[in-house]
Amino acid sequence: MTWPPLRDELRGLAPYGAPQLDVPVQLNVNENPYGPSPECVADIAASVAEAASTLNRYPDREFSELRTALAAYLSKDTPHGIAPEQVWAANGSNEVMLQLLQAYAGPGRTALSFAPTYSMYPEYARDTNTSWVAGRREDDFSLDLDHARALVEEHRPAVVLLPSPNNPTGTALPHDAIAGLCEAAGEGLVVVDEAYGEFRREGVPSALELLPDHRNLVVTRTMSKAFALAGARLGYLAADPALCDGIRVVRLPYHLSAVTQAVALAALRHEKELLGRVDDLRAERDATYAWLIEQGHRVAESDANFVLFGVFRDRHAVWQGLLDRGVIVREVGPEGWLRVSIGTPEEMKSFKLGLSQVLEEAS
Ligand code: PMP
């Protein structure tokens, strides 16, 4: 037996994660480029100081105050409102979705998504001994509802994972696709992963609106992207209260530290400021999309804070060329495509200049 004695299916596998390189222009993990203001930093620091004086005690296991604050925030995106009992949170939406699979998938059950899709999903399935099935998206990365419904009916998945907007393509799903899949899934859960939901274009609704019609619908969100709080690790979901109760069976006790709860609550008090840059990022995204089209690339329409573009014969060479010029993007998605996160106008200038130089040199 080789050392360490890992589970057979984990032997030789590398841990997930984009390279964390010290590069001046970081456009590879869809972070928000704008940090918090000094006032917001001071409020977060004061809240952490207050929490620090009670760290001899375990935190509120039910994170009631945070659930209430998250419910109030989500309620702005649906006329039906969201109650605190409908909210669950964990250390990033990755942990929220892993907990969903721990509670509702597992051995003998299947999780399903449509490729290209978020690359962590098959890892949640692997780690919970859940079977994994990936259907396909169309050439423009939209979902063919007939194909999607047929696949769901064939495999009867316990969990369908639908990122909307999708990572890495930026594609948002229309309501009729989500509603159709909720119906096709029967008792299976349909998880609409809205990690990038706040960046959606005008007129694109949130799946939160559909919650009253489908008790098997779960909508996940994160504070890592629009909220500019990736370092704090706070993800959450809205769903039927009974589904939240089911997750409580598998969560580790006190999984959300007092510090995390204090930071998230302070950030929610500064919602206006932290989300204030979303409109700027959307405008920069649309400008980046238009520029890439102008340059003759294929570009996926995006409702997120990133743009997928290509198609390059040797995408790794383009990625490396950009890195050599101090700009890091992500090699992800279908062969030949690259994904660029939306940064500040200065960062996008460096990206455009770098890309033009790399392609000119190669021609
Ligand atoms: N869902 C999608 C589609 C993502 O792209 C990401 C992060 N890249 C996540 C979920 C997880 O984010 P976090 O754990 O930071 O909430």
Short mmCIF file of C-alpha atoms and ligand atoms in Angstrom, two decimals:
data_model
loop_
_atom_site.label_atom_id
_atom_site.label_comp_id
_atom_site.label_asym_id
_atom_site.label_seq_id
_atom_site.Cartn_x
_atom_site.Cartn_y
_atom_site.Cartn_z
CA MET A 1 0.00 0.00 0.00
CA THR A 2 1.33 3.45 -0.92
CA TRP A 3 1.66 6.16 1.70
CA PRO A 4 -0.48 8.02 2.68
CA PRO A 5 -3.29 5.43 2.67
CA LEU A 6 -5.81 7.56 0.77
CA ARG A 7 -9.17 6.22 -0.46
CA ASP A 8 -8.48 4.41 -3.75
CA GLU A 9 -10.39 6.93 -5.82
CA LEU A 10 -8.38 9.85 -4.39
CA ARG A 11 -4.90 8.44 -5.10
CA GLY A 12 -2.78 10.61 -7.36
CA LEU A 13 -5.33 13.44 -7.52
CA ALA A 14 -4.23 17.07 -7.15
CA PRO A 15 -6.16 19.41 -4.88
CA TYR A 16 -8.48 21.85 -6.68
CA GLY A 17 -7.39 25.45 -7.07
CA ALA A 18 -6.16 28.04 -9.52
CA PRO A 19 -2.50 29.02 -9.21
CA GLN A 20 -2.03 31.69 -6.49
CA LEU A 21 0.80 33.67 -8.07
CA ASP A 22 2.12 37.07 -7.05
CA VAL A 23 1.18 38.88 -10.25
CA PRO A 24 0.27 42.60 -10.55
CA VAL A 25 -3.00 42.06 -12.46
CA GLN A 26 -5.05 39.20 -10.95
CA LEU A 27 -7.96 38.33 -13.22
CA ASN A 28 -8.20 34.59 -12.65
CA VAL A 29 -10.57 33.76 -9.76
CA ASN A 30 -13.51 36.15 -10.31
CA GLU A 31 -12.79 38.24 -7.25
CA ASN A 32 -14.12 41.74 -6.80
CA PRO A 33 -11.15 44.10 -7.42
CA TYR A 34 -12.48 46.78 -5.05
CA GLY A 35 -11.58 46.50 -1.37
CA PRO A 36 -13.70 47.91 1.45
CA SER A 37 -13.54 51.57 2.53
CA PRO A 38 -11.72 52.58 5.74
CA GLU A 39 -15.14 53.02 7.49
CA CYS A 40 -16.20 49.51 6.53
CA VAL A 41 -12.82 48.08 7.61
CA ALA A 42 -13.19 49.90 10.96
CA ASP A 43 -16.70 48.49 11.51
CA ILE A 44 -15.54 44.95 10.65
CA ALA A 45 -12.54 45.32 12.98
CA ALA A 46 -14.72 46.64 15.85
CA SER A 47 -17.19 43.77 15.36
CA VAL A 48 -14.36 41.24 15.43
CA ALA A 49 -12.95 42.89 18.58
CA GLU A 50 -16.34 42.52 20.27
CA ALA A 51 -16.56 38.87 19.19
CA ALA A 52 -13.00 38.32 20.42
CA SER A 53 -14.02 39.01 24.02
CA THR A 54 -16.38 36.00 23.92
CA LEU A 55 -14.15 33.53 22.08
CA ASN A 56 -13.95 31.26 25.15
CA ARG A 57 -17.55 30.30 24.29
CA TYR A 58 -18.80 28.43 21.23
CA PRO A 59 -20.64 30.64 18.72
CA ASP A 60 -24.41 30.71 18.15
CA ARG A 61 -24.80 27.35 16.41
CA GLU A 62 -27.94 28.52 14.62
CA PHE A 63 -26.37 31.89 13.60
CA SER A 64 -29.85 33.39 14.09
CA GLU A 65 -28.88 37.06 13.73
CA LEU A 66 -26.97 36.34 10.52
CA ARG A 67 -29.83 34.26 9.09
CA THR A 68 -32.21 37.14 9.74
CA ALA A 69 -29.85 39.64 8.07
CA LEU A 70 -29.30 37.38 5.04
CA ALA A 71 -33.06 36.82 4.70
CA ALA A 72 -33.64 40.59 4.70
CA TYR A 73 -30.96 41.01 2.02
CA LEU A 74 -32.39 38.25 -0.21
CA SER A 75 -35.93 39.57 0.20
CA LYS A 76 -34.99 42.51 -2.03
CA ASP A 77 -34.70 40.10 -4.98
CA THR A 78 -38.14 38.52 -4.76
CA PRO A 79 -41.65 39.91 -4.28
CA HIS A 80 -42.44 36.88 -2.08
CA GLY A 81 -39.80 37.69 0.55
CA ILE A 82 -37.46 35.22 2.26
CA ALA A 83 -37.90 34.17 5.91
CA PRO A 84 -34.92 33.44 8.22
CA GLU A 85 -35.98 29.74 8.46
CA GLN A 86 -35.47 29.50 4.69
CA VAL A 87 -31.82 30.52 4.98
CA TRP A 88 -28.79 28.36 5.65
CA ALA A 89 -25.13 29.48 5.60
CA ALA A 90 -21.65 27.95 5.73
CA ASN A 91 -18.01 28.77 5.02
CA GLY A 92 -18.41 29.71 1.36
CA SER A 93 -21.07 28.44 -1.03
CA ASN A 94 -18.75 25.54 -1.82
CA GLU A 95 -19.34 24.29 1.72
CA VAL A 96 -23.08 24.97 1.43
CA MET A 97 -23.29 22.78 -1.69
CA LEU A 98 -21.07 20.06 -0.21
CA GLN A 99 -23.43 19.94 2.78
CA LEU A 100 -26.39 19.70 0.38
CA LEU A 101 -24.83 16.62 -1.22
CA GLN A 102 -23.90 15.15 2.18
CA ALA A 103 -27.53 15.43 3.25
CA TYR A 104 -29.41 14.75 0.02
CA ALA A 105 -27.09 12.72 -2.27
CA GLY A 106 -24.47 10.08 -1.36
CA PRO A 107 -24.03 6.38 -2.20
CA GLY A 108 -26.63 5.04 -4.64
CA ARG A 109 -27.69 8.56 -5.62
CA THR A 110 -26.69 10.81 -8.54
CA ALA A 111 -25.75 14.46 -8.99
CA LEU A 112 -26.13 16.00 -12.45
CA SER A 113 -25.07 19.16 -14.25
CA PHE A 114 -24.54 20.36 -17.82
CA ALA A 115 -21.01 20.95 -19.15
CA PRO A 116 -19.23 23.27 -19.32
CA THR A 117 -20.10 23.81 -15.67
CA TYR A 118 -18.40 24.77 -12.40
CA SER A 119 -15.49 22.40 -11.97
CA MET A 120 -15.98 21.84 -8.22
CA TYR A 121 -19.31 20.04 -8.73
CA PRO A 122 -17.80 16.66 -9.68
CA GLU A 123 -15.54 17.01 -6.64
CA TYR A 124 -18.51 17.39 -4.29
CA ALA A 125 -19.91 14.23 -5.90
CA ARG A 126 -16.63 12.32 -5.55
CA ASP A 127 -16.19 13.38 -1.92
CA THR A 128 -19.70 12.28 -0.94
CA ASN A 129 -19.63 9.02 -2.93
CA THR A 130 -22.34 10.33 -5.22
CA SER A 131 -22.52 9.21 -8.88
CA TRP A 132 -21.81 12.04 -11.31
CA VAL A 133 -23.51 12.68 -14.67
CA ALA A 134 -22.73 15.63 -16.96
CA GLY A 135 -25.05 16.54 -19.82
CA ARG A 136 -24.13 19.16 -22.39
CA ARG A 137 -24.80 22.76 -23.23
CA GLU A 138 -25.33 24.07 -26.77
CA ASP A 139 -22.64 25.81 -28.85
CA ASP A 140 -23.74 29.18 -27.42
CA PHE A 141 -23.68 27.60 -23.91
CA SER A 142 -27.45 27.82 -23.49
CA LEU A 143 -29.38 24.81 -22.21
CA ASP A 144 -31.50 22.72 -24.57
CA LEU A 145 -34.49 22.11 -22.31
CA ASP A 146 -35.54 18.91 -24.12
CA HIS A 147 -32.07 17.40 -23.69
CA ALA A 148 -31.91 18.57 -20.07
CA ARG A 149 -35.35 17.20 -19.19
CA ALA A 150 -34.65 13.87 -20.91
CA LEU A 151 -31.38 13.45 -19.01
CA VAL A 152 -33.05 14.23 -15.69
CA GLU A 153 -35.83 11.74 -16.45
CA GLU A 154 -33.26 9.09 -17.43
CA HIS A 155 -30.97 9.43 -14.38
CA ARG A 156 -33.46 10.60 -11.70
CA PRO A 157 -30.72 12.64 -9.96
CA ALA A 158 -30.97 13.40 -6.24
CA VAL A 159 -29.42 16.81 -6.98
CA VAL A 160 -29.26 18.87 -10.20
CA LEU A 161 -26.61 21.61 -10.06
CA LEU A 162 -27.36 24.61 -12.26
CA PRO A 163 -25.00 27.57 -12.02
CA SER A 164 -26.81 30.70 -13.21
CA PRO A 165 -24.94 32.72 -14.33
CA ASN A 166 -22.85 29.72 -15.27
CA ASN A 167 -19.14 29.48 -14.49
CA PRO A 168 -17.09 29.47 -16.76
CA THR A 169 -19.41 30.75 -19.52
CA GLY A 170 -21.37 33.56 -17.77
CA THR A 171 -24.69 32.29 -19.17
CA ALA A 172 -27.84 32.88 -17.08
CA LEU A 173 -30.79 30.46 -17.26
CA PRO A 174 -34.31 31.61 -18.08
CA HIS A 175 -37.07 30.94 -15.55
CA ASP A 176 -38.83 28.42 -17.79
CA ALA A 177 -35.71 26.19 -17.87
CA ILE A 178 -35.43 26.24 -14.08
CA ALA A 179 -39.16 25.64 -13.57
CA GLY A 180 -39.14 22.84 -16.19
CA LEU A 181 -36.23 21.09 -14.50
CA CYS A 182 -37.81 21.47 -11.04
CA GLU A 183 -40.85 19.65 -12.40
CA ALA A 184 -38.80 16.97 -14.20
CA ALA A 185 -36.68 16.34 -11.07
CA GLY A 186 -39.67 15.20 -8.97
CA GLU A 187 -38.32 14.76 -5.41
CA GLY A 188 -34.76 15.52 -6.55
CA LEU A 189 -33.34 18.91 -5.59
CA VAL A 190 -32.60 21.57 -8.20
CA VAL A 191 -29.81 23.83 -6.95
CA VAL A 192 -29.52 27.12 -8.81
CA ASP A 193 -26.06 28.40 -7.94
CA GLU A 194 -26.29 32.19 -8.10
CA ALA A 195 -22.73 32.89 -6.94
CA TYR A 196 -22.67 35.63 -9.61
CA GLY A 197 -26.37 36.51 -9.36
CA GLU A 198 -25.87 40.18 -8.46
CA PHE A 199 -24.02 40.80 -11.74
CA ARG A 200 -26.90 39.70 -13.96
CA ARG A 201 -28.03 42.13 -16.66
CA GLU A 202 -31.10 44.34 -16.35
CA GLY A 203 -34.28 42.29 -16.74
CA VAL A 204 -32.71 38.91 -15.88
CA PRO A 205 -34.66 37.66 -12.81
CA SER A 206 -33.33 35.70 -9.83
CA ALA A 207 -34.47 32.11 -9.26
CA LEU A 208 -35.46 33.28 -5.76
CA GLU A 209 -38.74 34.38 -7.35
CA LEU A 210 -39.57 30.74 -8.14
CA LEU A 211 -39.15 29.40 -4.58
CA PRO A 212 -42.86 29.46 -3.63
CA ASP A 213 -43.72 27.31 -6.68
CA HIS A 214 -41.15 24.52 -6.19
CA ARG A 215 -40.36 22.99 -2.83
CA ASN A 216 -37.36 21.14 -4.38
CA LEU A 217 -35.69 24.39 -5.53
CA VAL A 218 -32.60 25.65 -3.69
CA VAL A 219 -30.92 28.97 -4.56
CA THR A 220 -27.33 29.44 -3.37
CA ARG A 221 -25.46 32.72 -3.09
CA THR A 222 -22.09 33.87 -1.82
CA MET A 223 -20.56 36.99 -0.28
CA SER A 224 -17.31 36.21 -2.18
CA LYS A 225 -18.10 38.00 -5.44
CA ALA A 226 -20.42 41.04 -5.60
CA PHE A 227 -20.04 41.59 -1.83
CA ALA A 228 -16.24 41.70 -2.20
CA LEU A 229 -15.77 39.39 0.78
CA ALA A 230 -14.00 36.32 -0.64
CA GLY A 231 -11.54 36.27 2.24
CA ALA A 232 -14.26 36.00 4.90
CA ARG A 233 -15.74 32.72 3.52
CA LEU A 234 -19.50 33.11 3.74
CA GLY A 235 -21.93 31.37 1.42
CA TYR A 236 -25.65 30.80 1.93
CA LEU A 237 -28.83 29.43 0.44
CA ALA A 238 -32.56 29.98 0.40
CA ALA A 239 -34.93 27.01 0.27
CA ASP A 240 -37.88 25.28 1.91
CA PRO A 241 -37.30 25.40 5.71
CA ALA A 242 -37.53 21.58 5.80
CA LEU A 243 -34.52 21.36 3.46
CA CYS A 244 -32.52 23.66 5.78
CA ASP A 245 -33.44 21.43 8.72
CA GLY A 246 -32.11 18.40 6.83
CA ILE A 247 -28.71 20.08 6.39
CA ARG A 248 -28.50 20.64 10.16
CA VAL A 249 -28.17 16.86 10.53
CA VAL A 250 -24.86 16.76 8.61
CA ARG A 251 -23.27 20.12 9.47
CA LEU A 252 -20.45 20.05 11.98
CA PRO A 253 -21.42 21.70 15.26
CA TYR A 254 -20.50 25.41 15.38
CA HIS A 255 -19.31 25.34 11.77
CA LEU A 256 -19.65 29.15 11.45
CA SER A 257 -17.17 30.78 13.81
CA ALA A 258 -18.13 33.80 15.93
CA VAL A 259 -15.57 35.79 13.92
CA THR A 260 -17.12 34.78 10.59
CA GLN A 261 -20.60 35.66 11.83
CA ALA A 262 -19.42 39.05 13.12
CA VAL A 263 -17.62 39.87 9.86
CA ALA A 264 -20.59 38.87 7.69
CA LEU A 265 -23.02 40.89 9.82
CA ALA A 266 -20.78 43.95 9.66
CA ALA A 267 -20.43 43.56 5.88
CA LEU A 268 -24.21 43.32 5.50
CA ARG A 269 -24.51 46.64 7.36
CA HIS A 270 -22.31 48.10 4.61
CA GLU A 271 -24.25 46.41 1.80
CA LYS A 272 -24.74 49.64 -0.12
CA GLU A 273 -21.05 50.42 -0.23
CA LEU A 274 -19.80 46.88 -0.87
CA LEU A 275 -22.29 46.31 -3.68
CA GLY A 276 -21.78 49.87 -4.91
CA ARG A 277 -19.24 48.80 -7.48
CA VAL A 278 -21.43 46.14 -9.10
CA ASP A 279 -22.75 48.59 -11.71
CA ASP A 280 -19.19 49.68 -12.58
CA LEU A 281 -18.14 46.04 -12.95
CA ARG A 282 -21.15 45.26 -15.15
CA ALA A 283 -20.31 48.24 -17.39
CA GLU A 284 -16.66 47.14 -17.56
CA ARG A 285 -17.79 43.58 -18.38
CA ASP A 286 -19.98 44.80 -21.25
CA ALA A 287 -17.11 46.96 -22.53
CA THR A 288 -14.69 44.00 -22.34
CA TYR A 289 -17.19 41.82 -24.20
CA ALA A 290 -17.56 44.45 -26.93
CA TRP A 291 -13.78 44.93 -27.23
CA LEU A 292 -13.12 41.20 -27.54
CA ILE A 293 -15.80 40.91 -30.25
CA GLU A 294 -14.24 43.88 -32.05
CA GLN A 295 -10.90 42.06 -31.98
CA GLY A 296 -12.52 39.16 -33.81
CA HIS A 297 -12.74 36.66 -30.93
CA ARG A 298 -15.61 34.38 -30.07
CA VAL A 299 -17.06 35.64 -26.80
CA ALA A 300 -19.74 34.13 -24.58
CA GLU A 301 -22.48 36.54 -23.51
CA SER A 302 -22.03 37.14 -19.80
CA ASP A 303 -24.29 37.94 -16.84
CA ALA A 304 -21.35 37.49 -14.46
CA ASN A 305 -18.16 39.37 -13.50
CA PHE A 306 -16.05 37.51 -16.07
CA VAL A 307 -15.98 36.83 -19.80
CA LEU A 308 -15.08 33.60 -21.62
CA PHE A 309 -13.35 34.16 -24.94
CA GLY A 310 -11.41 32.24 -27.60
CA VAL A 311 -10.92 30.19 -29.57
CA PHE A 312 -7.12 29.76 -29.50
CA ARG A 313 -5.17 26.96 -31.15
CA ASP A 314 -2.78 27.02 -28.18
CA ARG A 315 -4.59 28.65 -25.27
CA HIS A 316 -1.81 27.80 -22.86
CA ALA A 317 0.64 29.87 -24.91
CA VAL A 318 -1.75 32.85 -24.76
CA TRP A 319 -2.23 32.35 -20.99
CA GLN A 320 1.56 32.18 -20.52
CA GLY A 321 2.14 35.23 -22.73
CA LEU A 322 -0.29 37.24 -20.59
CA LEU A 323 1.35 35.97 -17.40
CA ASP A 324 4.76 37.04 -18.71
CA ARG A 325 3.25 40.54 -19.00
CA GLY A 326 1.97 40.48 -15.41
CA VAL A 327 -1.65 39.55 -16.16
CA ILE A 328 -3.13 36.27 -14.93
CA VAL A 329 -6.35 34.90 -16.43
CA ARG A 330 -7.83 31.40 -16.16
CA GLU A 331 -7.34 28.42 -18.43
CA VAL A 332 -10.75 26.88 -17.99
CA GLY A 333 -13.76 25.79 -20.01
CA PRO A 334 -13.84 24.10 -23.41
CA GLU A 335 -10.56 23.55 -25.23
CA GLY A 336 -9.19 26.77 -26.70
CA TRP A 337 -11.12 29.21 -24.47
CA LEU A 338 -9.83 31.48 -21.69
CA ARG A 339 -11.73 33.28 -18.93
CA VAL A 340 -10.93 36.79 -17.77
CA SER A 341 -12.37 38.20 -14.53
CA ILE A 342 -13.44 41.82 -14.62
CA GLY A 343 -11.05 44.09 -12.74
CA THR A 344 -10.62 47.85 -12.45
CA PRO A 345 -10.47 49.92 -15.68
CA GLU A 346 -6.66 50.09 -15.28
CA GLU A 347 -6.40 46.32 -14.90
CA MET A 348 -8.60 45.78 -17.98
CA LYS A 349 -6.36 48.18 -19.91
CA SER A 350 -3.34 46.01 -19.00
CA PHE A 351 -5.27 42.91 -20.05
CA LYS A 352 -6.22 44.37 -23.44
CA LEU A 353 -2.72 45.65 -24.10
CA GLY A 354 -1.18 42.34 -23.03
CA LEU A 355 -3.54 40.27 -25.17
CA SER A 356 -2.95 42.45 -28.24
CA GLN A 357 0.81 42.11 -27.81
CA VAL A 358 0.71 38.34 -27.27
CA LEU A 359 -1.43 37.79 -30.37
CA GLU A 360 0.63 40.18 -32.49
CA GLU A 361 3.82 38.37 -31.52
CA ALA A 362 2.29 35.01 -32.38
CA SER A 363 1.08 36.11 -35.82
N1 PMP B 1 -20.24 28.57 -7.41
C1 PMP B 1 -19.61 29.06 -8.48
C2 PMP B 1 -20.29 28.97 -9.80
C3 PMP B 1 -18.34 29.61 -8.35
O1 PMP B 1 -17.70 30.07 -9.42
C4 PMP B 1 -17.73 29.67 -7.06
C5 PMP B 1 -16.36 30.25 -6.82
N2 PMP B 1 -15.53 30.40 -7.83
C6 PMP B 1 -18.44 29.14 -5.99
C7 PMP B 1 -19.70 28.61 -6.20
C8 PMP B 1 -17.87 29.08 -4.61
O2 PMP B 1 -17.58 30.29 -4.03
P1 PMP B 1 -17.42 30.48 -2.47
O3 PMP B 1 -17.12 29.15 -1.86
O4 PMP B 1 -16.32 31.46 -2.34
O5 PMP B 1 -18.74 31.01 -1.99
#
